[in-house]
Amino acid sequence: KTKDPVLIRGSLANGGAVSDLHLTGTGLRPGLQGFVRLDHVEATLPFSRLEVSSGFVYFDPSDSFNPKLDLHGTSVIHDHTIHVYIYGTSLAPEAVFTSEPPLPQEEIISLLATGTTREELTGSNNVLAGRAATLLVQQLYRKIFKKGQATQSNSIFDRLDWDAGTVDPRTG
């Protein structure tokens, strides 16, 4: 059992985790029982951030290597608030995506992964070129200035919103 959160620092996620785990079984058949609660975890994707508002991983000694997942997260991309719910087990996870304003799940996944909808991506080659350029600049920046450091939640890329070739949804 942890009193203070274990820090999570990596290129994909930052935050903490508090656990209440017990080692059970025998040397030949060890097992884990208990849970891990995610604490202020923020997952970083190339064009979005997902704040995990509630996250639990439950371990059962009968299947310790396949814990149950219960994660809720939120991301705000442009004018869309996206809610993600991940459940099931680590070997067979399920995900439900919803958004405000409502979008089909495929469009929500596209927004999370690329920062734009599929319609915007297929409508103009400039959007694809802009996304590729953004990824290139981010990678170069991290290689030059942030070698081996974990992703910080207050980097220059959080404060900079640059879109090349996209159509402004407010003005057309």
mmCIF file of C-alpha atoms in Angstrom:
data_model
loop_
_atom_site.group_PDB
_atom_site.id
_atom_site.type_symbol
_atom_site.label_atom_id
_atom_site.label_comp_id
_atom_site.label_asym_id
_atom_site.label_seq_id
_atom_site.Cartn_x
_atom_site.Cartn_y
_atom_site.Cartn_z
ATOM 1 C CA LYS A 1 0.000 0.000 0.000
ATOM 2 C CA THR A 2 1.386 3.395 -0.948
ATOM 3 C CA LYS A 3 0.952 6.466 1.239
ATOM 4 C CA ASP A 4 2.152 8.929 -1.380
ATOM 5 C CA PRO A 5 1.542 8.616 -5.121
ATOM 6 C CA VAL A 6 4.178 6.883 -7.214
ATOM 7 C CA LEU A 7 5.167 9.383 -9.899
ATOM 8 C CA ILE A 8 4.523 8.513 -13.529
ATOM 9 C CA ARG A 9 6.839 10.403 -15.884
ATOM 10 C CA GLY A 10 7.173 9.422 -19.506
ATOM 11 C CA SER A 11 6.839 10.520 -23.090
ATOM 12 C CA LEU A 12 3.162 9.486 -23.196
ATOM 13 C CA ALA A 13 1.841 10.156 -19.689
ATOM 14 C CA ASN A 14 2.551 12.098 -16.513
ATOM 15 C CA GLY A 15 0.873 11.915 -13.137
ATOM 16 C CA GLY A 16 0.792 9.625 -10.161
ATOM 17 C CA ALA A 17 -0.562 6.304 -8.964
ATOM 18 C CA VAL A 18 -1.646 5.146 -5.521
ATOM 19 C CA SER A 19 -1.902 1.419 -4.922
ATOM 20 C CA ASP A 20 -3.323 -1.004 -2.428
ATOM 21 C CA LEU A 21 -1.930 -4.326 -3.660
ATOM 22 C CA HIS A 22 -1.299 -7.603 -1.881
ATOM 23 C CA LEU A 23 0.907 -10.405 -3.167
ATOM 24 C CA THR A 24 -0.944 -13.706 -2.854
ATOM 25 C CA GLY A 25 -0.458 -17.283 -3.945
ATOM 26 C CA THR A 26 2.696 -19.350 -3.932
ATOM 27 C CA GLY A 27 6.098 -19.083 -5.549
ATOM 28 C CA LEU A 28 4.829 -21.232 -8.422
ATOM 29 C CA ARG A 29 1.512 -19.373 -8.797
ATOM 30 C CA PRO A 30 1.893 -15.808 -7.538
ATOM 31 C CA GLY A 31 -1.034 -13.418 -7.726
ATOM 32 C CA LEU A 32 -1.925 -9.816 -7.063
ATOM 33 C CA GLN A 33 -5.034 -8.626 -5.305
ATOM 34 C CA GLY A 34 -6.125 -5.009 -4.960
ATOM 35 C CA PHE A 35 -6.124 -1.888 -7.074
ATOM 36 C CA VAL A 36 -4.096 0.970 -8.487
ATOM 37 C CA ARG A 37 -5.737 4.400 -8.598
ATOM 38 C CA LEU A 38 -4.423 6.903 -11.114
ATOM 39 C CA ASP A 39 -3.918 10.364 -9.654
ATOM 40 C CA HIS A 40 -3.810 13.493 -11.868
ATOM 41 C CA VAL A 41 -2.684 11.548 -14.937
ATOM 42 C CA GLU A 42 -2.412 13.348 -18.240
ATOM 43 C CA ALA A 43 -1.798 11.351 -21.424
ATOM 44 C CA THR A 44 0.012 13.204 -24.201
ATOM 45 C CA LEU A 45 -0.824 12.523 -27.829
ATOM 46 C CA PRO A 46 0.774 14.404 -30.755
ATOM 47 C CA PHE A 47 -2.211 16.722 -31.255
ATOM 48 C CA SER A 48 -4.124 16.458 -27.992
ATOM 49 C CA ARG A 49 -3.949 15.836 -24.273
ATOM 50 C CA LEU A 50 -6.240 13.523 -22.351
ATOM 51 C CA GLU A 51 -6.770 14.261 -18.663
ATOM 52 C CA VAL A 52 -7.709 11.107 -16.764
ATOM 53 C CA SER A 53 -10.240 12.325 -14.201
ATOM 54 C CA SER A 54 -10.842 8.875 -12.725
ATOM 55 C CA GLY A 55 -8.715 5.816 -13.281
ATOM 56 C CA PHE A 56 -8.626 2.450 -11.565
ATOM 57 C CA VAL A 57 -6.875 -0.817 -12.404
ATOM 58 C CA TYR A 58 -8.247 -3.767 -10.397
ATOM 59 C CA PHE A 59 -6.202 -6.929 -9.809
ATOM 60 C CA ASP A 60 -7.740 -10.313 -9.012
ATOM 61 C CA PRO A 61 -5.460 -13.190 -7.911
ATOM 62 C CA SER A 62 -7.196 -15.601 -10.292
ATOM 63 C CA ASP A 63 -6.019 -13.535 -13.310
ATOM 64 C CA SER A 64 -3.347 -11.113 -12.061
ATOM 65 C CA PHE A 65 -1.807 -10.579 -15.493
ATOM 66 C CA ASN A 66 -5.121 -9.398 -16.932
ATOM 67 C CA PRO A 67 -6.370 -6.631 -14.612
ATOM 68 C CA LYS A 68 -9.734 -4.914 -15.039
ATOM 69 C CA LEU A 69 -9.715 -1.327 -16.306
ATOM 70 C CA ASP A 70 -12.011 1.544 -15.376
ATOM 71 C CA LEU A 71 -10.710 4.838 -16.793
ATOM 72 C CA HIS A 72 -12.508 8.112 -17.531
ATOM 73 C CA GLY A 73 -10.805 10.950 -19.372
ATOM 74 C CA THR A 74 -11.528 14.284 -21.011
ATOM 75 C CA SER A 75 -9.849 16.224 -23.798
ATOM 76 C CA VAL A 76 -10.681 19.608 -25.286
ATOM 77 C CA ILE A 77 -9.751 20.016 -28.950
ATOM 78 C CA HIS A 78 -10.777 23.219 -30.705
ATOM 79 C CA ASP A 79 -14.520 23.575 -30.027
ATOM 80 C CA HIS A 80 -15.021 19.926 -28.982
ATOM 81 C CA THR A 81 -15.010 18.417 -25.509
ATOM 82 C CA ILE A 82 -14.253 14.712 -25.796
ATOM 83 C CA HIS A 83 -15.036 12.147 -23.098
ATOM 84 C CA VAL A 84 -13.295 8.763 -23.135
ATOM 85 C CA TYR A 85 -14.333 5.733 -21.087
ATOM 86 C CA ILE A 86 -12.041 2.690 -21.161
ATOM 87 C CA TYR A 87 -13.196 -0.510 -19.494
ATOM 88 C CA GLY A 88 -12.760 -4.268 -19.740
ATOM 89 C CA THR A 89 -9.451 -6.002 -19.158
ATOM 90 C CA SER A 90 -5.924 -5.134 -20.196
ATOM 91 C CA LEU A 91 -5.947 -7.980 -22.751
ATOM 92 C CA ALA A 92 -9.374 -7.026 -24.162
ATOM 93 C CA PRO A 93 -9.994 -3.338 -23.497
ATOM 94 C CA GLU A 94 -13.118 -1.567 -24.732
ATOM 95 C CA ALA A 95 -13.498 2.172 -25.290
ATOM 96 C CA VAL A 96 -16.455 4.506 -25.636
ATOM 97 C CA PHE A 97 -15.942 7.978 -27.067
ATOM 98 C CA THR A 98 -18.492 10.788 -26.763
ATOM 99 C CA SER A 99 -18.227 14.476 -27.558
ATOM 100 C CA GLU A 100 -19.912 17.821 -27.138
ATOM 101 C CA PRO A 101 -21.095 18.785 -29.735
ATOM 102 C CA PRO A 102 -21.922 15.203 -30.763
ATOM 103 C CA LEU A 103 -19.710 13.494 -33.351
ATOM 104 C CA PRO A 104 -19.508 9.887 -34.593
ATOM 105 C CA GLN A 105 -16.896 7.764 -32.768
ATOM 106 C CA GLU A 106 -14.682 7.651 -35.892
ATOM 107 C CA GLU A 107 -14.560 11.469 -35.977
ATOM 108 C CA ILE A 108 -13.755 11.638 -32.263
ATOM 109 C CA ILE A 109 -10.881 9.175 -32.670
ATOM 110 C CA SER A 110 -9.601 11.215 -35.616
ATOM 111 C CA LEU A 111 -9.753 14.390 -33.509
ATOM 112 C CA LEU A 112 -7.784 12.755 -30.683
ATOM 113 C CA ALA A 113 -5.165 11.285 -33.010
ATOM 114 C CA THR A 114 -4.723 14.104 -35.533
ATOM 115 C CA GLY A 115 -6.393 17.181 -34.075
ATOM 116 C CA THR A 116 -8.812 17.318 -37.018
ATOM 117 C CA THR A 117 -11.856 15.429 -38.229
ATOM 118 C CA ARG A 118 -11.681 12.935 -41.090
ATOM 119 C CA GLU A 119 -13.653 15.332 -43.272
ATOM 120 C CA GLU A 120 -11.031 18.049 -42.749
ATOM 121 C CA LEU A 121 -8.209 15.579 -43.439
ATOM 122 C CA THR A 122 -9.680 14.297 -46.690
ATOM 123 C CA GLY A 123 -10.846 17.732 -47.825
ATOM 124 C CA SER A 124 -7.416 19.294 -48.243
ATOM 125 C CA ASN A 125 -3.842 18.127 -48.740
ATOM 126 C CA ASN A 126 -2.740 21.277 -46.904
ATOM 127 C CA VAL A 127 -4.138 19.864 -43.669
ATOM 128 C CA LEU A 128 -2.078 16.677 -44.039
ATOM 129 C CA ALA A 129 1.045 18.687 -44.842
ATOM 130 C CA GLY A 130 0.419 20.940 -41.841
ATOM 131 C CA ARG A 131 0.021 17.965 -39.498
ATOM 132 C CA ALA A 132 3.205 16.356 -40.832
ATOM 133 C CA ALA A 133 5.102 19.634 -40.381
ATOM 134 C CA THR A 134 3.817 19.978 -36.819
ATOM 135 C CA LEU A 135 4.970 16.452 -35.933
ATOM 136 C CA LEU A 136 8.384 17.152 -37.462
ATOM 137 C CA VAL A 137 8.817 20.392 -35.509
ATOM 138 C CA GLN A 138 7.736 18.695 -32.252
ATOM 139 C CA GLN A 139 10.197 15.844 -32.763
ATOM 140 C CA LEU A 140 13.062 18.188 -33.625
ATOM 141 C CA TYR A 141 12.296 20.375 -30.612
ATOM 142 C CA ARG A 142 12.327 17.373 -28.272
ATOM 143 C CA LYS A 143 15.537 15.979 -29.782
ATOM 144 C CA ILE A 144 17.382 19.282 -29.535
ATOM 145 C CA PHE A 145 16.062 20.795 -26.305
ATOM 146 C CA LYS A 146 14.416 18.005 -24.281
ATOM 147 C CA LYS A 147 16.697 14.996 -24.647
ATOM 148 C CA GLY A 148 15.540 12.178 -22.367
ATOM 149 C CA GLN A 149 13.110 14.339 -20.418
ATOM 150 C CA ALA A 150 9.535 13.419 -19.681
ATOM 151 C CA THR A 151 6.763 15.339 -21.391
ATOM 152 C CA GLN A 152 5.817 18.399 -19.387
ATOM 153 C CA SER A 153 2.224 19.520 -19.221
ATOM 154 C CA ASN A 154 3.158 23.163 -19.710
ATOM 155 C CA SER A 155 5.384 22.999 -22.779
ATOM 156 C CA ILE A 156 5.468 25.536 -25.588
ATOM 157 C CA PHE A 157 3.282 23.202 -27.675
ATOM 158 C CA ASP A 158 0.476 23.536 -25.108
ATOM 159 C CA ARG A 159 0.503 27.303 -25.465
ATOM 160 C CA LEU A 160 0.855 27.314 -29.256
ATOM 161 C CA ASP A 161 -2.119 26.484 -31.467
ATOM 162 C CA TRP A 162 -1.007 26.389 -35.078
ATOM 163 C CA ASP A 163 -3.108 25.023 -37.922
ATOM 164 C CA ALA A 164 -1.932 25.069 -41.514
ATOM 165 C CA GLY A 165 -4.467 24.569 -44.255
ATOM 166 C CA THR A 166 -7.487 23.906 -42.062
ATOM 167 C CA VAL A 167 -10.829 25.581 -42.444
ATOM 168 C CA ASP A 168 -11.838 27.729 -39.486
ATOM 169 C CA PRO A 169 -15.136 26.210 -38.258
ATOM 170 C CA ARG A 170 -16.331 29.620 -37.057
ATOM 171 C CA THR A 171 -15.676 31.639 -40.213
ATOM 172 C CA GLY A 172 -15.533 29.006 -42.972
#
